[in-house]
mmCIF file of C-alpha atoms in Angstrom:
data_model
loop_
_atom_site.group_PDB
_atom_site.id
_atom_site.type_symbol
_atom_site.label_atom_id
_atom_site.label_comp_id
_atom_site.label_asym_id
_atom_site.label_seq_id
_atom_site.Cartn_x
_atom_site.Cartn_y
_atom_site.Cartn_z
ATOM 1 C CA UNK A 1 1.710 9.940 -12.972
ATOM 2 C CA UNK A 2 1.335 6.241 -13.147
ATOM 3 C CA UNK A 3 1.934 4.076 -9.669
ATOM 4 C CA UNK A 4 2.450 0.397 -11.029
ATOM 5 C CA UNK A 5 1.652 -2.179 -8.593
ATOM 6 C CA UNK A 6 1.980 -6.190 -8.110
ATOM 7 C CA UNK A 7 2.727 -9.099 -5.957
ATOM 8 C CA UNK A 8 -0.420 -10.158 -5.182
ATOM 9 C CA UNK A 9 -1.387 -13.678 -4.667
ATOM 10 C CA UNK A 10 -2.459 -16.716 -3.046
ATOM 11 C CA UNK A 11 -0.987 -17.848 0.062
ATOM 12 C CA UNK A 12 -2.348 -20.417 3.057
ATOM 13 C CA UNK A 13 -2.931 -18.489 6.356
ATOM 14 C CA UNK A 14 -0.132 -17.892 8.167
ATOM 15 C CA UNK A 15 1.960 -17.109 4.798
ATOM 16 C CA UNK A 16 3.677 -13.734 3.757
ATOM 17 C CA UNK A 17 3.226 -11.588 0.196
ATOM 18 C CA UNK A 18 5.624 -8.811 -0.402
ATOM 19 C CA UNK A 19 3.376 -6.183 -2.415
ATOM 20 C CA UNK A 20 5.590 -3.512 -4.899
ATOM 21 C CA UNK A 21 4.440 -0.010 -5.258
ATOM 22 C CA UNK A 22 6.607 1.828 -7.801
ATOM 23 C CA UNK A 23 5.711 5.263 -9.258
ATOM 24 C CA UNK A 24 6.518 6.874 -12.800
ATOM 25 C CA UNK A 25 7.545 10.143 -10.643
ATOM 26 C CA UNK A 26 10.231 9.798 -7.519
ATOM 27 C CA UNK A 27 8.976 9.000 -4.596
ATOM 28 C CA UNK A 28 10.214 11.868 -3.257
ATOM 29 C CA UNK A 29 7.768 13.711 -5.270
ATOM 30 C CA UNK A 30 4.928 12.677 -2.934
ATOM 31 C CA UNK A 31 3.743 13.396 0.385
ATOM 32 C CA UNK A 32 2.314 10.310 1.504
ATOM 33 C CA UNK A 33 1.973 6.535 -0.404
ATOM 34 C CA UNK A 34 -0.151 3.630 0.735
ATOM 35 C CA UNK A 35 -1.953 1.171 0.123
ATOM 36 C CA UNK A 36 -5.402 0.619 0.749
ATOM 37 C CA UNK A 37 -7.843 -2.823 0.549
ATOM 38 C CA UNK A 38 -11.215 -3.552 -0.704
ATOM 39 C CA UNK A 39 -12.305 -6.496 0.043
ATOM 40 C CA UNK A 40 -16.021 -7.586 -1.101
ATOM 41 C CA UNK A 41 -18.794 -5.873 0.667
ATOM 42 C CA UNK A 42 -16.560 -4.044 2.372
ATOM 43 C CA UNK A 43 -15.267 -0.382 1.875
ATOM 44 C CA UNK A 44 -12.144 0.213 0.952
ATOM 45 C CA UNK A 45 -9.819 0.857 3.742
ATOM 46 C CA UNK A 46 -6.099 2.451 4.538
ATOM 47 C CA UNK A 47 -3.829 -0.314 5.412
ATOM 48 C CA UNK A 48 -0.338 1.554 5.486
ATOM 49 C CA UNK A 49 1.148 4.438 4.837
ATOM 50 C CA UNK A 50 4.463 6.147 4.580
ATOM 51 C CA UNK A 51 5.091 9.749 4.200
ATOM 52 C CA UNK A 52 8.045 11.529 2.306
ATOM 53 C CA UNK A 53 9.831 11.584 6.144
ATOM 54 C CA UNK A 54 9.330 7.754 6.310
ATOM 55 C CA UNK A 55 6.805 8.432 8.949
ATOM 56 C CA UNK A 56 4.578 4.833 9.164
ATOM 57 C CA UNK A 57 1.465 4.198 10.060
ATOM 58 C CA UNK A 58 -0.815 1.155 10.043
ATOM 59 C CA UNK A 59 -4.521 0.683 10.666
ATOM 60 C CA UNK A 60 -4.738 -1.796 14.200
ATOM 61 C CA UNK A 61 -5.616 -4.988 12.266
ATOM 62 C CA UNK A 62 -2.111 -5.210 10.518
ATOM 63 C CA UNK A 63 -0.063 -3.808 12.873
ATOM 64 C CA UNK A 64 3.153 -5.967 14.025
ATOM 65 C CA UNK A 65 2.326 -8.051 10.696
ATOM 66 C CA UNK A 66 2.432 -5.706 7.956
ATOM 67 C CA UNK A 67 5.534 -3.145 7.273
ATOM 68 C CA UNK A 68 5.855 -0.786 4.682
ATOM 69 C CA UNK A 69 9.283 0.474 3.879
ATOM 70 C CA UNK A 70 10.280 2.756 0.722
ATOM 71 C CA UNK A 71 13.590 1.772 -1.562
ATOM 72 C CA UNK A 72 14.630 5.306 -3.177
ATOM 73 C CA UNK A 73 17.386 3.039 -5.197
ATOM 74 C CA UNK A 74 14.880 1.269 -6.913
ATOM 75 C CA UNK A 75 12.024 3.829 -6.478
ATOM 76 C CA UNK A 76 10.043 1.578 -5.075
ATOM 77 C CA UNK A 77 7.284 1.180 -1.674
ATOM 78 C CA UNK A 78 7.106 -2.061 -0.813
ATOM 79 C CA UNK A 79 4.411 -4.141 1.768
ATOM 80 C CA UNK A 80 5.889 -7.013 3.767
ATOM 81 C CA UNK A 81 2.903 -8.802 4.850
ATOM 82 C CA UNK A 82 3.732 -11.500 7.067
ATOM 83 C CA UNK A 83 1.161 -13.586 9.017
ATOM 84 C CA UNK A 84 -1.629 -13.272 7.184
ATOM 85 C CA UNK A 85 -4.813 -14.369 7.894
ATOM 86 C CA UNK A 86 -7.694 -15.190 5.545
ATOM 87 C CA UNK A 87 -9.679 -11.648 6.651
ATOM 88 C CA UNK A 88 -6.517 -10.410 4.961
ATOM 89 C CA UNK A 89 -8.047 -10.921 1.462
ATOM 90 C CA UNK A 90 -9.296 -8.151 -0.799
ATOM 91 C CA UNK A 91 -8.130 -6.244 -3.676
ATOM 92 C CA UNK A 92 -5.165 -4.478 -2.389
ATOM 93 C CA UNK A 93 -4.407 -0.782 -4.418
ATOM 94 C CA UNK A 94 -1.463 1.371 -4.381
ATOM 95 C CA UNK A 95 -2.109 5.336 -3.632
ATOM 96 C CA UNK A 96 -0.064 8.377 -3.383
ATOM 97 C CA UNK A 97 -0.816 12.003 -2.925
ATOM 98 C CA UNK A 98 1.275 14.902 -4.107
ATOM 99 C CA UNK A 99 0.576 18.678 -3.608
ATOM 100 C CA UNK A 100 0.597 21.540 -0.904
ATOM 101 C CA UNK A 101 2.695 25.030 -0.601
ATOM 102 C CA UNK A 102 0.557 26.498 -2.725
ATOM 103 C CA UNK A 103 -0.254 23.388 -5.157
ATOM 104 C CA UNK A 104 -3.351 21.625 -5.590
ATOM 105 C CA UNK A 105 -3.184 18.139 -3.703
ATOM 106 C CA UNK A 106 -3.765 15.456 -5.993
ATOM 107 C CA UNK A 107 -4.572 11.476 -5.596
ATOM 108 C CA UNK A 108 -3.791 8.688 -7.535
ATOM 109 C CA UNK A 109 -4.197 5.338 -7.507
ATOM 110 C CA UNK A 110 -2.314 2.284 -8.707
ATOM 111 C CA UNK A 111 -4.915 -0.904 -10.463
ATOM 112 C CA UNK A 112 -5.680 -3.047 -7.556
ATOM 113 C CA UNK A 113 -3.677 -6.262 -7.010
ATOM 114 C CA UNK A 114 -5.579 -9.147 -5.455
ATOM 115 C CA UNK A 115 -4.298 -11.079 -2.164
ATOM 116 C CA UNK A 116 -6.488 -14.085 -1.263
ATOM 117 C CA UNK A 117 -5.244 -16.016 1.872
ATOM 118 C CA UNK A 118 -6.632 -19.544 2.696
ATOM 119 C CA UNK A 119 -7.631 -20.651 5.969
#
């Protein structure tokens, strides 16, 4: 399973990125996909997250800026990020887990797609 990620780039504070999560499986085939950040110095942290009942959830820093919404026609999870401020930037990685009922849970993780915001 490959999760192929992009739309990272460099935007003034106060811009918005759209990032593009789409996996070589269905998204349907997973129980949660996110995306996490690593920014430098920091650890790497979950920024969004939708599950296969399009539950959301965002950690507090993004929330009412950031939404994460899943295409099934194009297979795709994408992250709006509107308003973003320059704490916003880090290396920004796609991840999905699969698994449960009775199979193993698995993780993986898309290469990391870099967001840098200027104040």
């Amino acid at each position: 399973v490959q999760l192929q990620a992009s739309g990272g780039g460099l935007v003034q504070a106060g811009g918005s990125l759209r990032l593009s999560c789409t996996p070589s499986e269905s998204t349907s085939f997973f129980n949660v996909i996110g995306w996490y950040r690593q920014a430098p110095g920091k650890q790497r942290e979950l920024v969004a997250v939708i599950s296969s009942t399009d539950v959301t959830n965002y950690i507090y820093t993004v929330k009412g800026r950031f939404t994460i919404s899943r295409d099934n026609a194009k297979n795709t999870v994408y992250l709006q990020m509107n308003s973003l401020k320059p704490e916003d930037t880090a290396v920004y990685y796609c991840h999905a887990e699969s698994g449960g009922l009775g199979n193993p849970f698995k993780d993986y993780w898309g290469k990391g797609t870099q967001v840098t915001v200027s104040s």
